[in-house]
Amino acid sequence: MRTKIKKILKSDESILQKKIKVFGWVKTVRDQKSFAFIEINDGSSLANLQGVIDSTNEDFRKIIEISIGASICLEGEVVKSPGKNQKFELKIEKITIIGKSKDDYPLQKKRHSFEYLRTISHLRCRTNTGGAVTRVRSSLIYHSHKFFQDRDFLNIQTPIITASDTEGAGELFRVTTLSDLRKDPKEDFFKKQAYLTVSGQLNAEAFALGMTDVYVFSPTFRAENSHTSRHLAEFWMLEPEFAFGDLHDDVKLASDYIKYMAKVALNENEDDIAFFDKFVEKGLIERLTNVVESPFEIISYSDAIKILEKSTKKFEFPVKWGLDLQSEHERYLTEEHFKKPVVVIDYPKEIKAFYMKDNKDGKTVAAMDILVPKIGEIVGGSQREDDYALLKSKIKNKGLDLNTYKWYLDLREYGSAPHAGFGVGFERLVQFITGMENIRDVIPFYRAAGSCDF
Ligand code: 4AD
Ligand code: MG
């Protein structure tokens, strides 16, 4: 029987004197002649388990064969630790070396730069930061499902391969079996051009208009040739979509969700968040506590432009109404002006996707973005155009092919209803919750322009 390190370290004193078997990877070995210390980690917690073996034990001779990174099994008794770093430790009775680790194991030092760790993505999870990110990420996924399931949203699966460019931004990866790309797409596998999806939204809308409340959690793909700390070519998006609701409901659901995530991290991932607070972003706990406790600022795009125009800050992209907010503007609003998450609503229709519902002013659409300090946009959503004629003219005006969207237009003819939804960039959310600066460090194996290793 295998006992996880987390279980031992979080146990009460009833575990004392119990005989257990632990498996993990060696973090440190210290040979003190009359006894030796081995610290191992199995990924279940930030803290390692310390094992102590006496030189009189016949397995003591194995110590010299154990190097950092090796996988081993320790058997023994849980005892109170005299050291101040841990409550319990293991009095080792038996050591089994499972897999030796070569001397050139790349994680010898205590701290490595994130840049370096990206070159060894296959070993990153064995570092303190890599492990903490992995645990927080998993917890946020579990609780995302819980958040929506508790609200009776149904989890649906939308296709990865699609013929439509939902966002109309042209950042599509093509899917083809043609060896000569100049050939007519009619000769291709799907008899038309196909792509990797940029968002499951359009398909999710079909299910919202039938199941009422649904959500998708899926990989999405964007061929954005950007090398920023917040863009990936393959990332996960969480997309709730609901019928009989408007933009106001959308803003409320998204804000509640983000707050819930911050609360989950503080309550369920205490040790890892304390680690990020200490080594990654000083003041993280306080920031997350503020996210939970204080309401998000909600402002219109037009008001956001006024604030930016009044600021004395020099922006690379000059501010005027109609401009698509750039990262520098988003960050000014949330980092310097409001100093908390900001929901910007009612954007000019020219800069937003075709499916968003027109506002009465004729100039803006019922869109919303949630902006947060250091990252900028983490959520993008809207109320959807539910009127057949209006939607049809929007598709035409954006120069899109009506045939591709026929099924989508159908939804407006067979029991249309006001509906809305949003997409959370899951990696950006993990950055926001952990304080990690680069999006490449919050996904196990990152895909970005020029990087498709591992
Ligand atoms: O704002 P976006 O483009 O919205 C949509 O795709 C809508 N169809 C969602 C919906 O309403 N159902 O993308 C949503 C979020 C962004 O706010 C951002 O957090 C994230 O996805 N995102 C990226 N994350 C990492 N790398 C990229 N290249 C990203 N592009 C967008
Ligand atoms: Mg967006």
CSV table of C-alpha atoms and ligand atoms in Angstrom, one decimal:
chain,number,residue,atom,x,y,z
A,1,MET,CA,0.0,0.0,0.0
A,2,ARG,CA,1.2,3.4,-1.0
A,3,THR,CA,0.7,6.4,1.4
A,4,LYS,CA,0.8,9.9,-0.2
A,5,ILE,CA,3.1,12.4,1.5
A,6,LYS,CA,0.3,15.0,1.7
A,7,LYS,CA,-1.8,12.5,3.7
A,8,ILE,CA,1.1,11.9,6.2
A,9,LEU,CA,1.9,15.6,6.7
A,10,LYS,CA,-1.7,16.7,7.0
A,11,SER,CA,-2.6,13.8,9.4
A,12,ASP,CA,-3.3,14.2,13.1
A,13,GLU,CA,-1.2,12.3,15.7
A,14,SER,CA,-3.1,9.1,15.1
A,15,ILE,CA,-0.6,8.4,12.3
A,16,LEU,CA,2.3,8.2,14.8
A,17,GLN,CA,3.9,4.8,15.1
A,18,LYS,CA,2.1,3.6,12.0
A,19,LYS,CA,4.1,1.5,9.5
A,20,ILE,CA,3.9,3.0,6.0
A,21,LYS,CA,5.3,2.8,2.6
A,22,VAL,CA,6.0,6.0,0.6
A,23,PHE,CA,7.1,6.4,-3.0
A,24,GLY,CA,8.6,9.5,-4.5
A,25,TRP,CA,11.6,11.3,-6.0
A,26,VAL,CA,14.6,12.3,-4.0
A,27,LYS,CA,15.0,16.0,-3.4
A,28,THR,CA,18.0,16.0,-1.0
A,29,VAL,CA,20.3,13.4,0.7
A,30,ARG,CA,22.4,14.3,3.7
A,31,ASP,CA,24.8,11.8,5.1
A,32,GLN,CA,25.8,12.6,8.7
A,33,LYS,CA,27.9,9.4,9.3
A,34,SER,CA,25.8,8.0,12.2
A,35,PHE,CA,22.6,8.7,10.3
A,36,ALA,CA,21.3,10.1,7.1
A,37,PHE,CA,18.4,12.3,6.0
A,38,ILE,CA,16.5,11.8,2.7
A,39,GLU,CA,13.8,14.1,1.6
A,40,ILE,CA,11.4,12.9,-1.0
A,41,ASN,CA,8.4,14.4,-2.8
A,42,ASP,CA,5.6,12.6,-4.7
A,43,GLY,CA,3.8,15.7,-6.1
A,44,SER,CA,1.0,15.5,-3.5
A,45,SER,CA,2.2,18.5,-1.5
A,46,LEU,CA,4.7,21.3,-1.6
A,47,ALA,CA,6.4,20.0,1.5
A,48,ASN,CA,8.7,17.0,1.2
A,49,LEU,CA,8.7,14.0,3.6
A,50,GLN,CA,11.9,13.7,5.6
A,51,GLY,CA,13.1,10.2,6.2
A,52,VAL,CA,15.9,9.4,8.7
A,53,ILE,CA,18.0,6.2,8.6
A,54,ASP,CA,20.4,5.1,11.3
A,55,SER,CA,23.8,3.8,10.3
A,56,THR,CA,23.2,0.6,12.1
A,57,ASN,CA,20.4,-0.3,9.6
A,58,GLU,CA,21.6,-2.6,6.8
A,59,ASP,CA,20.1,-0.4,4.1
A,60,PHE,CA,22.3,2.5,5.2
A,61,ARG,CA,24.9,1.3,2.7
A,62,LYS,CA,22.4,2.2,-0.1
A,63,ILE,CA,22.6,5.9,0.7
A,64,ILE,CA,25.7,6.4,-1.5
A,65,GLU,CA,23.8,5.1,-4.5
A,66,ILE,CA,20.9,7.5,-4.0
A,67,SER,CA,21.2,10.7,-5.9
A,68,ILE,CA,18.9,13.7,-6.5
A,69,GLY,CA,16.1,12.8,-8.8
A,70,ALA,CA,16.1,9.1,-8.2
A,71,SER,CA,12.8,7.3,-7.5
A,72,ILE,CA,12.7,5.3,-4.3
A,73,CYS,CA,10.4,3.6,-1.9
A,74,LEU,CA,10.9,4.2,1.9
A,75,GLU,CA,9.3,2.0,4.5
A,76,GLY,CA,9.2,2.7,8.1
A,77,GLU,CA,7.4,4.3,11.0
A,78,VAL,CA,6.0,7.8,11.3
A,79,VAL,CA,7.5,9.6,14.3
A,80,LYS,CA,7.4,13.1,15.6
A,81,SER,CA,10.2,15.2,14.1
A,82,PRO,CA,12.6,16.9,16.4
A,83,GLY,CA,13.4,19.4,13.6
A,84,LYS,CA,11.4,22.6,13.4
A,85,ASN,CA,10.6,22.3,9.7
A,86,GLN,CA,8.1,19.5,9.9
A,87,LYS,CA,5.7,17.9,12.3
A,88,PHE,CA,6.3,14.3,11.4
A,89,GLU,CA,9.1,12.4,9.7
A,90,LEU,CA,9.8,8.8,8.7
A,91,LYS,CA,12.0,6.5,10.7
A,92,ILE,CA,13.3,4.5,7.8
A,93,GLU,CA,13.5,0.7,8.1
A,94,LYS,CA,13.8,-0.2,4.5
A,95,ILE,CA,15.0,1.6,1.3
A,96,THR,CA,14.2,0.3,-2.2
A,97,ILE,CA,15.8,2.2,-5.1
A,98,ILE,CA,13.4,2.0,-8.0
A,99,GLY,CA,15.0,4.2,-10.6
A,100,LYS,CA,18.5,5.7,-10.3
A,101,SER,CA,19.1,9.2,-11.5
A,102,LYS,CA,22.2,10.1,-13.5
A,103,ASP,CA,24.7,12.7,-12.1
A,104,ASP,CA,23.8,15.2,-14.8
A,105,TYR,CA,20.2,15.4,-13.5
A,106,PRO,CA,19.3,19.0,-14.5
A,107,LEU,CA,17.6,20.0,-11.3
A,108,GLN,CA,20.5,20.0,-8.9
A,109,LYS,CA,20.4,23.6,-7.8
A,110,LYS,CA,17.8,24.9,-5.4
A,111,ARG,CA,16.5,27.6,-7.8
A,112,HIS,CA,16.5,27.7,-11.6
A,113,SER,CA,15.3,30.5,-13.9
A,114,PHE,CA,11.9,30.0,-15.5
A,115,GLU,CA,13.6,30.4,-18.9
A,116,TYR,CA,15.9,27.5,-18.2
A,117,LEU,CA,13.0,25.4,-16.8
A,118,ARG,CA,11.1,25.9,-20.1
A,119,THR,CA,14.0,24.0,-21.8
A,120,ILE,CA,13.3,21.0,-19.6
A,121,SER,CA,9.5,21.0,-19.6
A,122,HIS,CA,9.5,17.3,-19.1
A,123,LEU,CA,11.0,17.8,-15.6
A,124,ARG,CA,9.4,21.1,-14.6
A,125,CYS,CA,6.8,19.5,-12.4
A,126,ARG,CA,9.5,18.3,-10.1
A,127,THR,CA,10.4,21.8,-9.0
A,128,ASN,CA,8.5,23.5,-6.2
A,129,THR,CA,7.0,26.1,-8.6
A,130,GLY,CA,6.1,23.5,-11.2
A,131,GLY,CA,4.4,21.3,-8.6
A,132,ALA,CA,2.5,24.2,-7.0
A,133,VAL,CA,1.2,25.4,-10.4
A,134,THR,CA,0.1,21.8,-11.3
A,135,ARG,CA,-1.8,21.4,-8.0
A,136,VAL,CA,-3.5,24.8,-8.2
A,137,ARG,CA,-4.4,24.3,-11.8
A,138,SER,CA,-6.0,20.9,-11.1
A,139,SER,CA,-7.9,22.4,-8.1
A,140,LEU,CA,-9.2,25.3,-10.2
A,141,ILE,CA,-10.4,22.9,-12.9
A,142,TYR,CA,-12.2,20.7,-10.3
A,143,HIS,CA,-13.8,23.7,-8.7
A,144,SER,CA,-14.7,25.2,-12.1
A,145,HIS,CA,-16.8,22.2,-12.8
A,146,LYS,CA,-18.2,22.4,-9.3
A,147,PHE,CA,-19.1,26.0,-9.7
A,148,PHE,CA,-21.1,25.4,-12.9
A,149,GLN,CA,-22.5,22.0,-12.0
A,150,ASP,CA,-23.8,23.5,-8.7
A,151,ARG,CA,-25.6,26.1,-10.8
A,152,ASP,CA,-27.1,23.3,-13.0
A,153,PHE,CA,-25.0,24.1,-16.0
A,154,LEU,CA,-24.5,21.0,-18.2
A,155,ASN,CA,-21.0,20.3,-19.4
A,156,ILE,CA,-21.0,19.8,-23.2
A,157,GLN,CA,-18.3,18.9,-25.7
A,158,THR,CA,-17.8,21.0,-28.8
A,159,PRO,CA,-15.7,20.0,-31.8
A,160,ILE,CA,-12.0,20.7,-32.1
A,161,ILE,CA,-12.1,20.6,-35.9
A,162,THR,CA,-14.4,23.2,-37.4
A,163,ALA,CA,-15.1,25.1,-40.6
A,164,SER,CA,-15.9,28.4,-39.0
A,165,ASP,CA,-13.8,31.2,-37.6
A,166,THR,CA,-15.9,32.2,-34.6
A,167,GLU,CA,-13.9,35.3,-33.7
A,168,GLY,CA,-13.3,36.3,-37.3
A,169,ALA,CA,-9.8,37.3,-36.4
A,170,GLY,CA,-8.2,35.0,-39.0
A,171,GLU,CA,-5.9,33.3,-36.5
A,172,LEU,CA,-6.7,29.8,-37.7
A,173,PHE,CA,-4.6,26.7,-37.9
A,174,ARG,CA,-5.7,24.8,-41.0
A,175,VAL,CA,-6.5,21.1,-40.7
A,176,THR,CA,-5.8,19.2,-43.9
A,177,THR,CA,-4.7,15.9,-45.4
A,178,LEU,CA,-3.7,17.5,-48.7
A,179,SER,CA,0.0,17.3,-49.5
A,180,ASP,CA,-0.3,20.1,-52.0
A,181,LEU,CA,-2.0,23.1,-50.3
A,182,ARG,CA,-2.6,24.8,-53.7
A,183,LYS,CA,-5.2,22.1,-54.5
A,184,ASP,CA,-8.9,22.8,-54.3
A,185,PRO,CA,-10.2,22.4,-50.8
A,186,LYS,CA,-13.0,20.3,-52.3
A,187,GLU,CA,-10.4,17.6,-52.7
A,188,ASP,CA,-9.5,17.7,-49.0
A,189,PHE,CA,-10.6,15.3,-46.3
A,190,PHE,CA,-13.7,17.3,-45.3
A,191,LYS,CA,-14.3,18.5,-48.9
A,192,LYS,CA,-13.9,22.0,-47.6
A,193,GLN,CA,-11.3,24.0,-45.6
A,194,ALA,CA,-11.2,23.0,-42.0
A,195,TYR,CA,-9.5,24.5,-39.0
A,196,LEU,CA,-8.7,23.9,-35.3
A,197,THR,CA,-11.3,25.7,-33.3
A,198,VAL,CA,-10.6,29.1,-31.8
A,199,SER,CA,-13.7,28.9,-29.5
A,200,GLY,CA,-16.5,26.4,-28.8
A,201,GLN,CA,-19.0,29.3,-28.5
A,202,LEU,CA,-21.2,28.9,-31.7
A,203,ASN,CA,-21.8,25.2,-31.0
A,204,ALA,CA,-22.4,26.0,-27.3
A,205,GLU,CA,-25.1,28.5,-28.3
A,206,ALA,CA,-27.0,25.7,-30.1
A,207,PHE,CA,-27.0,23.7,-26.8
A,208,ALA,CA,-27.9,26.7,-24.7
A,209,LEU,CA,-30.9,27.1,-27.0
A,210,GLY,CA,-32.3,23.7,-25.9
A,211,MET,CA,-30.6,22.9,-22.6
A,212,THR,CA,-30.7,26.5,-21.2
A,213,ASP,CA,-27.4,26.5,-19.2
A,214,VAL,CA,-24.3,24.8,-20.6
A,215,TYR,CA,-20.5,25.1,-20.4
A,216,VAL,CA,-17.6,23.9,-22.4
A,217,PHE,CA,-14.0,23.4,-21.2
A,218,SER,CA,-11.8,22.7,-24.1
A,219,PRO,CA,-8.5,23.3,-25.8
A,220,THR,CA,-8.6,26.1,-28.3
A,221,PHE,CA,-6.1,27.2,-30.9
A,222,ARG,CA,-4.9,30.5,-32.2
A,223,ALA,CA,-2.1,31.1,-34.7
A,224,GLU,CA,-1.2,34.4,-33.2
A,225,ASN,CA,2.4,35.1,-34.0
A,226,SER,CA,3.0,36.9,-30.7
A,227,HIS,CA,5.7,36.3,-28.2
A,228,THR,CA,4.0,37.9,-25.2
A,229,SER,CA,3.8,36.6,-21.7
A,230,ARG,CA,0.0,36.1,-22.2
A,231,HIS,CA,-0.4,34.4,-25.5
A,232,LEU,CA,-0.3,30.7,-26.3
A,233,ALA,CA,-1.1,28.9,-29.6
A,234,GLU,CA,-2.9,26.1,-27.7
A,235,PHE,CA,-4.8,27.1,-24.6
A,236,TRP,CA,-7.8,26.0,-22.6
A,237,MET,CA,-11.0,28.0,-22.6
A,238,LEU,CA,-13.9,27.7,-20.2
A,239,GLU,CA,-17.1,28.9,-22.0
A,240,PRO,CA,-20.4,29.0,-20.2
A,241,GLU,CA,-23.4,29.9,-22.4
A,242,PHE,CA,-27.0,30.4,-21.1
A,243,ALA,CA,-30.4,31.2,-22.5
A,244,PHE,CA,-33.0,33.7,-21.2
A,245,GLY,CA,-30.3,36.1,-19.9
A,246,ASP,CA,-28.6,39.3,-20.9
A,247,LEU,CA,-25.3,41.1,-20.6
A,248,HIS,CA,-26.0,42.1,-17.0
A,249,ASP,CA,-26.4,38.4,-16.1
A,250,ASP,CA,-23.3,37.6,-18.0
A,251,VAL,CA,-21.2,40.1,-16.1
A,252,LYS,CA,-22.6,38.8,-12.8
A,253,LEU,CA,-21.8,35.2,-13.6
A,254,ALA,CA,-18.3,35.9,-14.8
A,255,SER,CA,-17.5,38.1,-11.7
A,256,ASP,CA,-18.9,35.5,-9.3
A,257,TYR,CA,-16.8,32.8,-11.1
A,258,ILE,CA,-13.6,34.7,-10.8
A,259,LYS,CA,-14.2,35.5,-7.1
A,260,TYR,CA,-15.0,31.9,-6.5
A,261,MET,CA,-11.7,30.8,-8.0
A,262,ALA,CA,-9.8,33.3,-5.8
A,263,LYS,CA,-11.6,31.9,-2.8
A,264,VAL,CA,-10.9,28.3,-3.8
A,265,ALA,CA,-7.2,29.0,-4.1
A,266,LEU,CA,-7.0,30.7,-0.7
A,267,ASN,CA,-9.0,27.9,1.0
A,268,GLU,CA,-8.1,24.8,-0.8
A,269,ASN,CA,-4.5,25.5,-1.9
A,270,GLU,CA,-3.2,27.4,1.2
A,271,ASP,CA,0.3,26.0,1.2
A,272,ASP,CA,0.9,26.5,-2.5
A,273,ILE,CA,-0.6,30.1,-2.4
A,274,ALA,CA,1.6,30.9,0.5
A,275,PHE,CA,4.6,29.7,-1.5
A,276,PHE,CA,3.6,31.9,-4.5
A,277,ASP,CA,3.1,34.8,-2.1
A,278,LYS,CA,6.6,34.3,-0.7
A,279,PHE,CA,8.6,33.5,-3.9
A,280,VAL,CA,6.6,34.7,-6.9
A,281,GLU,CA,4.4,37.7,-6.1
A,282,LYS,CA,4.7,39.4,-2.7
A,283,GLY,CA,1.3,40.4,-1.5
A,284,LEU,CA,-0.6,37.7,-3.5
A,285,ILE,CA,-2.7,36.6,-0.6
A,286,GLU,CA,-3.8,40.2,0.1
A,287,ARG,CA,-4.6,40.7,-3.6
A,288,LEU,CA,-6.7,37.5,-3.8
A,289,THR,CA,-8.5,38.4,-0.6
A,290,ASN,CA,-9.4,41.8,-2.2
A,291,VAL,CA,-10.6,40.0,-5.3
A,292,VAL,CA,-13.0,37.9,-3.1
A,293,GLU,CA,-14.1,40.8,-0.9
A,294,SER,CA,-14.5,43.9,-3.1
A,295,PRO,CA,-16.8,44.3,-6.0
A,296,PHE,CA,-15.3,44.5,-9.5
A,297,GLU,CA,-15.5,47.9,-11.2
A,298,ILE,CA,-18.0,48.0,-14.1
A,299,ILE,CA,-17.5,50.8,-16.7
A,300,SER,CA,-18.6,51.4,-20.3
A,301,TYR,CA,-16.0,51.4,-23.0
A,302,SER,CA,-16.8,55.1,-23.6
A,303,ASP,CA,-16.0,55.9,-20.0
A,304,ALA,CA,-12.9,53.9,-20.2
A,305,ILE,CA,-11.7,56.0,-23.2
A,306,LYS,CA,-12.5,59.2,-21.2
A,307,ILE,CA,-10.3,58.0,-18.3
A,308,LEU,CA,-7.5,57.1,-20.7
A,309,GLU,CA,-7.7,60.4,-22.5
A,310,LYS,CA,-7.5,62.3,-19.2
A,311,SER,CA,-4.5,60.3,-18.0
A,312,THR,CA,-1.1,61.9,-18.3
A,313,LYS,CA,0.5,58.6,-19.3
A,314,LYS,CA,2.1,58.3,-22.8
A,315,PHE,CA,0.6,55.4,-24.6
A,316,GLU,CA,2.2,53.8,-27.6
A,317,PHE,CA,-1.2,53.5,-29.3
A,318,PRO,CA,-2.9,56.9,-29.1
A,319,VAL,CA,-6.3,56.8,-27.4
A,320,LYS,CA,-9.5,57.7,-29.2
A,321,TRP,CA,-13.0,56.4,-29.3
A,322,GLY,CA,-13.1,53.4,-31.7
A,323,LEU,CA,-9.7,52.1,-30.7
A,324,ASP,CA,-9.4,48.4,-29.7
A,325,LEU,CA,-8.0,48.6,-26.2
A,326,GLN,CA,-4.4,47.5,-26.2
A,327,SER,CA,-2.7,45.7,-23.3
A,328,GLU,CA,-1.1,49.0,-22.2
A,329,HIS,CA,-4.6,50.6,-21.9
A,330,GLU,CA,-6.0,47.6,-20.2
A,331,ARG,CA,-3.2,47.6,-17.7
A,332,TYR,CA,-3.5,51.3,-17.0
A,333,LEU,CA,-7.2,50.9,-16.2
A,334,THR,CA,-6.8,48.0,-13.9
A,335,GLU,CA,-3.3,48.5,-12.4
A,336,GLU,CA,-3.1,52.3,-12.0
A,337,HIS,CA,-6.6,53.8,-12.2
A,338,PHE,CA,-8.9,51.3,-10.4
A,339,LYS,CA,-6.3,49.0,-8.9
A,340,LYS,CA,-8.6,46.0,-9.1
A,341,PRO,CA,-10.4,43.9,-11.7
A,342,VAL,CA,-12.4,46.0,-14.1
A,343,VAL,CA,-15.3,44.9,-16.3
A,344,VAL,CA,-15.5,47.0,-19.5
A,345,ILE,CA,-18.9,46.8,-21.3
A,346,ASP,CA,-20.4,48.1,-24.5
A,347,TYR,CA,-17.6,48.2,-27.0
A,348,PRO,CA,-17.8,49.8,-30.5
A,349,LYS,CA,-19.2,47.2,-32.8
A,350,GLU,CA,-16.5,47.6,-35.4
A,351,ILE,CA,-13.9,46.1,-33.1
A,352,LYS,CA,-15.9,43.1,-31.9
A,353,ALA,CA,-17.1,39.8,-33.4
A,354,PHE,CA,-20.1,39.5,-35.7
A,355,TYR,CA,-22.3,37.5,-33.2
A,356,MET,CA,-22.6,40.3,-30.5
A,357,LYS,CA,-25.9,42.0,-30.0
A,358,ASP,CA,-26.3,45.6,-31.1
A,359,ASN,CA,-27.0,48.1,-28.4
A,360,LYS,CA,-29.8,50.7,-29.1
A,361,ASP,CA,-27.2,53.5,-29.7
A,362,GLY,CA,-26.4,51.9,-33.0
A,363,LYS,CA,-22.7,52.3,-32.3
A,364,THR,CA,-21.9,49.7,-29.6
A,365,VAL,CA,-22.5,46.0,-28.9
A,366,ALA,CA,-23.4,44.2,-25.6
A,367,ALA,CA,-19.9,43.0,-25.0
A,368,MET,CA,-17.9,42.6,-21.9
A,369,ASP,CA,-14.2,42.0,-21.1
A,370,ILE,CA,-12.8,41.5,-17.6
A,371,LEU,CA,-9.4,43.1,-17.2
A,372,VAL,CA,-7.1,42.3,-14.3
A,373,PRO,CA,-3.8,43.8,-13.1
A,374,LYS,CA,-0.6,42.5,-14.8
A,375,ILE,CA,-2.4,40.4,-17.4
A,376,GLY,CA,-5.1,42.6,-18.9
A,377,GLU,CA,-8.0,40.6,-20.5
A,378,ILE,CA,-8.8,37.3,-18.9
A,379,VAL,CA,-12.5,37.0,-19.8
A,380,GLY,CA,-14.3,38.0,-23.1
A,381,GLY,CA,-18.0,37.6,-23.5
A,382,SER,CA,-21.2,39.1,-24.7
A,383,GLN,CA,-24.9,38.9,-25.2
A,384,ARG,CA,-25.5,37.3,-28.6
A,385,GLU,CA,-27.5,38.7,-31.5
A,386,ASP,CA,-30.8,36.7,-31.3
A,387,ASP,CA,-32.6,38.4,-34.1
A,388,TYR,CA,-32.5,36.5,-37.5
A,389,ALA,CA,-32.5,39.5,-39.8
A,390,LEU,CA,-30.0,41.5,-37.8
A,391,LEU,CA,-27.6,38.6,-37.4
A,392,LYS,CA,-27.8,37.8,-41.1
A,393,SER,CA,-26.8,41.3,-42.1
A,394,LYS,CA,-24.0,41.3,-39.5
A,395,ILE,CA,-22.6,38.1,-41.1
A,396,LYS,CA,-22.8,39.7,-44.5
A,397,ASN,CA,-21.3,43.0,-43.4
A,398,LYS,CA,-18.2,41.2,-41.9
A,399,GLY,CA,-17.7,39.5,-45.3
A,400,LEU,CA,-18.4,36.0,-43.9
A,401,ASP,CA,-19.8,33.1,-45.9
A,402,LEU,CA,-23.6,32.8,-45.2
A,403,ASN,CA,-23.5,29.0,-46.0
A,404,THR,CA,-21.0,28.3,-43.2
A,405,TYR,CA,-23.3,30.0,-40.7
A,406,LYS,CA,-26.7,28.7,-42.0
A,407,TRP,CA,-27.1,26.3,-39.1
A,408,TYR,CA,-26.2,29.1,-36.7
A,409,LEU,CA,-28.8,31.4,-38.3
A,410,ASP,CA,-31.4,28.6,-38.0
A,411,LEU,CA,-31.2,28.9,-34.2
A,412,ARG,CA,-32.7,32.4,-34.6
A,413,GLU,CA,-35.7,30.9,-36.5
A,414,TYR,CA,-36.6,28.0,-34.3
A,415,GLY,CA,-37.3,29.4,-30.9
A,416,SER,CA,-34.7,32.1,-30.6
A,417,ALA,CA,-34.2,33.6,-27.2
A,418,PRO,CA,-31.9,36.2,-25.6
A,419,HIS,CA,-28.7,34.5,-24.6
A,420,ALA,CA,-25.2,35.3,-23.5
A,421,GLY,CA,-21.9,33.7,-22.5
A,422,PHE,CA,-18.2,34.3,-22.0
A,423,GLY,CA,-14.9,32.7,-22.4
A,424,VAL,CA,-12.2,32.5,-19.7
A,425,GLY,CA,-8.7,32.0,-20.9
A,426,PHE,CA,-7.9,29.3,-18.4
A,427,GLU,CA,-4.1,29.8,-18.4
A,428,ARG,CA,-4.5,33.5,-17.8
A,429,LEU,CA,-6.8,32.7,-14.9
A,430,VAL,CA,-4.0,30.5,-13.5
A,431,GLN,CA,-1.6,33.3,-13.9
A,432,PHE,CA,-4.0,35.7,-12.1
A,433,ILE,CA,-4.4,33.3,-9.2
A,434,THR,CA,-0.8,32.3,-8.8
A,435,GLY,CA,1.0,35.5,-9.8
A,436,MET,CA,3.1,33.7,-12.3
A,437,GLU,CA,4.3,36.2,-14.9
A,438,ASN,CA,4.6,34.1,-18.0
A,439,ILE,CA,1.7,32.1,-19.4
A,440,ARG,CA,4.3,29.5,-20.7
A,441,ASP,CA,4.9,28.5,-17.1
A,442,VAL,CA,1.3,27.7,-16.1
A,443,ILE,CA,0.6,24.9,-18.7
A,444,PRO,CA,2.4,21.6,-18.6
A,445,PHE,CA,3.7,21.7,-22.1
A,446,TYR,CA,3.4,25.0,-23.9
A,447,ARG,CA,2.7,25.6,-27.6
A,448,ALA,CA,3.6,29.1,-28.9
A,449,ALA,CA,5.0,30.6,-32.1
A,450,GLY,CA,8.2,28.8,-32.7
A,451,SER,CA,7.8,26.4,-29.8
A,452,CYS,CA,6.4,22.9,-30.2
A,453,ASP,CA,8.8,20.7,-28.2
A,454,PHE,CA,8.1,18.0,-25.8
B,1,4AD,O1,-12.0,37.2,-26.0
B,1,4AD,P1,-12.0,35.9,-26.8
B,1,4AD,O2,-11.4,35.9,-28.1
B,1,4AD,O3,-13.5,35.4,-26.8
B,1,4AD,C1,-14.0,34.3,-27.4
B,1,4AD,O4,-13.3,33.5,-28.0
B,1,4AD,C2,-15.5,34.1,-27.2
B,1,4AD,N1,-16.0,33.3,-28.3
B,1,4AD,C3,-15.7,33.5,-25.9
B,1,4AD,C4,-17.2,33.4,-25.6
B,1,4AD,O5,-17.9,34.4,-25.5
B,1,4AD,N2,-17.6,32.2,-25.4
B,1,4AD,O6,-11.2,34.8,-25.9
B,1,4AD,C5,-11.6,34.5,-24.6
B,1,4AD,C6,-10.5,34.5,-23.6
B,1,4AD,C7,-9.7,35.8,-23.6
B,1,4AD,O7,-10.4,36.7,-22.7
B,1,4AD,C8,-8.4,35.4,-23.1
B,1,4AD,O8,-8.4,35.3,-21.7
B,1,4AD,C9,-8.2,34.0,-23.6
B,1,4AD,O9,-9.5,33.6,-24.1
B,1,4AD,N3,-7.3,34.1,-24.8
B,1,4AD,C10,-6.0,33.5,-24.8
B,1,4AD,N4,-5.3,32.9,-23.8
B,1,4AD,C11,-4.1,32.5,-24.2
B,1,4AD,N5,-3.5,32.6,-25.4
B,1,4AD,C12,-4.2,33.3,-26.4
B,1,4AD,N6,-3.7,33.3,-27.6
B,1,4AD,C13,-5.5,33.7,-26.1
B,1,4AD,N7,-6.5,34.4,-26.9
B,1,4AD,C14,-7.5,34.5,-26.0
B,2,MG,MG,-11.4,39.1,-26.3
